Amino acid sequence: MKRRYVCWALLALACERSGPGVVRTAEFGVFFGGQVQQLQEITKELDPARPRYGFRLTFRAPLASDVAVAWEISLPATDKGGPRAANVGQTTAQAGQSVLDVPLAFRPTDPLGSWHAKVTAANVVVIDRDFQVVAPPSQKSTPNSPTPRSTNP
C-alpha cells in the first residue's frame, strides 16, 4: 500500500513539472508538407513559392482567451562587434485556436551565419535556440540533363 502511494505521489509531481503555460509543443524550422522540419541548418530561400521557415505552436487545449505571442530572430554578430541586429514581431493567438503557424521570410540583405530564435507565448519562453542560415545549393546541370536545342535549322 505504501509503495502505491509513493508511485502516485511521484506521478503527480511529474505531471506538475510538465511545464507552465498554454503551449504543449513549440517547433521551429522549415514548413514542408504540413509539418515543421526542425533543422539546424536552414537554407536562405528568397523564392516565396519555396518552403518558408518559421514556427508552430500547438496549444494544450483550444485557447480560452487570446494569447500574446512575440518573437525575436537575432542575426549574426557583425565584425565590428556590438549588439546583434534582430527581426522582431508579435501576433495574437485567438481564443479557440489550437495551433498557430507563423511563417517568416528571408530578405535579400539577410546575412548567412549563426542566427538565434526566441519565441514567447503569454510571456513564457517556448523556443530559444540557435540555427545556421546557409546559402542555397548552386543550380548545376547534371550529366543526364537534356541539352537545349535550337529550333532554327
Coordinates of C-alpha atoms in Angstrom, one line a residue:
M1 CA 0.0 0.0 0.0
K2 CA 2.8 2.4 0.9
R3 CA 4.6 1.6 -2.4
R4 CA 1.4 2.5 -4.4
Y5 CA 1.1 5.8 -2.5
V6 CA 4.7 6.7 -3.4
C7 CA 4.1 5.9 -7.1
W8 CA 1.0 8.1 -7.2
A9 CA 2.9 10.9 -5.5
L10 CA 5.8 10.7 -7.9
L11 CA 3.3 10.6 -10.9
A12 CA 1.6 13.7 -9.6
L13 CA 4.9 15.5 -9.2
A14 CA 5.9 14.5 -12.8
C15 CA 2.6 15.9 -14.1
E16 CA 3.1 19.2 -12.4
R17 CA 6.5 19.6 -13.9
S18 CA 5.3 19.2 -17.5
G19 CA 5.8 23.0 -17.8
P20 CA 3.8 26.1 -17.2
G21 CA 1.9 27.9 -19.9
V22 CA -0.6 27.2 -22.6
V23 CA 1.9 25.7 -25.2
R24 CA 2.1 21.9 -25.5
T25 CA 4.7 21.8 -28.3
A26 CA 6.8 24.5 -30.0
E27 CA 8.6 23.8 -33.3
F28 CA 11.0 26.0 -35.2
G29 CA 12.2 25.1 -38.7
V30 CA 11.0 24.8 -42.3
F31 CA 7.3 24.4 -43.2
F32 CA 7.1 21.5 -45.6
G33 CA 4.2 19.2 -46.4
G34 CA 2.1 20.3 -43.4
Q35 CA 4.9 19.7 -41.0
V36 CA 7.7 21.6 -39.5
Q37 CA 11.1 20.2 -40.2
Q38 CA 13.3 21.1 -37.2
L39 CA 16.6 21.7 -38.9
Q40 CA 19.9 23.0 -37.5
E41 CA 20.7 24.5 -41.0
I42 CA 18.1 26.5 -42.9
T43 CA 18.7 27.4 -46.5
K44 CA 18.3 31.1 -47.3
E45 CA 15.5 30.8 -49.8
L46 CA 14.1 34.0 -51.3
D47 CA 11.5 32.5 -53.6
P48 CA 8.1 32.9 -51.9
A49 CA 6.9 29.7 -53.7
R50 CA 9.5 27.6 -51.9
P51 CA 9.1 26.3 -48.4
R52 CA 9.5 29.0 -45.7
Y53 CA 10.9 28.9 -42.3
G54 CA 9.0 29.9 -39.1
F55 CA 7.5 28.4 -36.0
R56 CA 4.4 26.4 -35.0
L57 CA 2.9 26.5 -31.5
T58 CA 0.5 23.7 -30.6
F59 CA -1.6 24.6 -27.5
R60 CA -2.5 22.3 -24.7
A61 CA -6.2 22.9 -25.5
P62 CA -8.2 25.3 -27.7
L63 CA -7.4 28.7 -26.1
A64 CA -10.0 30.1 -23.7
S65 CA -8.8 33.6 -24.4
D66 CA -6.4 35.5 -26.7
V67 CA -2.6 34.9 -26.1
A68 CA 0.2 37.3 -27.0
V69 CA 3.0 35.7 -29.0
A70 CA 6.3 37.5 -29.7
W71 CA 9.5 36.6 -31.4
E72 CA 13.0 37.9 -31.9
I73 CA 15.2 36.5 -34.6
S74 CA 18.8 37.6 -34.0
L75 CA 21.1 37.9 -37.0
P76 CA 24.8 37.0 -36.8
A77 CA 27.1 39.4 -35.0
T78 CA 29.0 41.9 -37.1
D79 CA 32.8 42.0 -37.4
K80 CA 32.6 45.4 -35.6
G81 CA 31.1 43.8 -32.5
G82 CA 28.3 45.4 -30.6
P83 CA 24.7 44.2 -30.2
R84 CA 23.3 41.9 -32.8
A85 CA 20.6 43.1 -35.2
A86 CA 17.2 41.4 -34.8
N87 CA 14.0 41.0 -36.6
V88 CA 11.1 41.2 -34.0
G89 CA 7.4 40.6 -34.3
Q90 CA 4.3 39.9 -32.4
T91 CA 0.9 38.5 -33.1
T92 CA -2.1 37.3 -31.1
A93 CA -3.3 33.7 -31.0
Q94 CA -7.0 34.0 -31.0
A95 CA -9.4 32.3 -28.5
G96 CA -10.4 28.9 -29.8
Q97 CA -7.2 28.3 -31.7
S98 CA -5.3 25.1 -31.1
V99 CA -2.4 25.7 -33.4
L100 CA -0.6 28.8 -34.5
D101 CA 1.7 28.8 -37.6
V102 CA 4.0 31.9 -38.1
P103 CA 5.8 31.7 -41.4
L104 CA 8.8 34.1 -41.8
A105 CA 10.7 35.1 -44.9
F106 CA 14.3 36.0 -45.5
R107 CA 15.2 39.3 -47.1
P108 CA 17.9 39.6 -49.8
T109 CA 20.1 41.6 -47.4
D110 CA 20.0 38.9 -44.6
P111 CA 23.4 37.5 -43.9
L112 CA 24.4 33.9 -43.8
G113 CA 25.8 32.5 -40.5
S114 CA 24.7 31.8 -36.9
W115 CA 21.2 33.1 -36.0
H116 CA 19.2 32.8 -32.9
A117 CA 15.4 32.4 -32.4
K118 CA 13.5 33.2 -29.3
V119 CA 9.7 32.9 -29.1
T120 CA 7.4 33.7 -26.1
A121 CA 3.7 32.9 -25.6
A122 CA 1.9 34.5 -22.7
N123 CA 5.3 35.8 -21.5
V124 CA 6.7 32.3 -21.3
V125 CA 9.8 31.4 -23.4
V126 CA 8.8 28.4 -25.6
I127 CA 11.6 28.5 -28.2
D128 CA 15.2 29.6 -27.5
R129 CA 17.7 28.1 -29.9
D130 CA 20.5 28.8 -32.4
F131 CA 20.4 27.8 -36.1
Q132 CA 22.6 28.3 -39.2
V133 CA 21.5 30.1 -42.3
V134 CA 23.2 28.7 -45.3
A135 CA 23.4 29.6 -49.0
P136 CA 21.1 27.6 -51.4
P137 CA 22.9 24.9 -53.4
S138 CA 24.0 26.2 -56.8
Q139 CA 21.9 25.1 -59.7
K140 CA 24.4 22.8 -61.5
S141 CA 23.4 20.9 -64.6
T142 CA 23.8 17.1 -64.3
P143 CA 25.4 14.9 -66.9
N144 CA 21.9 13.4 -67.7
S145 CA 20.1 16.7 -68.1
P146 CA 18.9 17.4 -71.6
T147 CA 20.8 19.9 -73.7
P148 CA 18.7 22.8 -75.1
R149 CA 18.5 22.5 -78.9
S150 CA 18.0 25.3 -81.4
T151 CA 14.8 25.2 -83.4
N152 CA 16.4 27.0 -86.3
P153 CA 18.0 24.7 -89.0

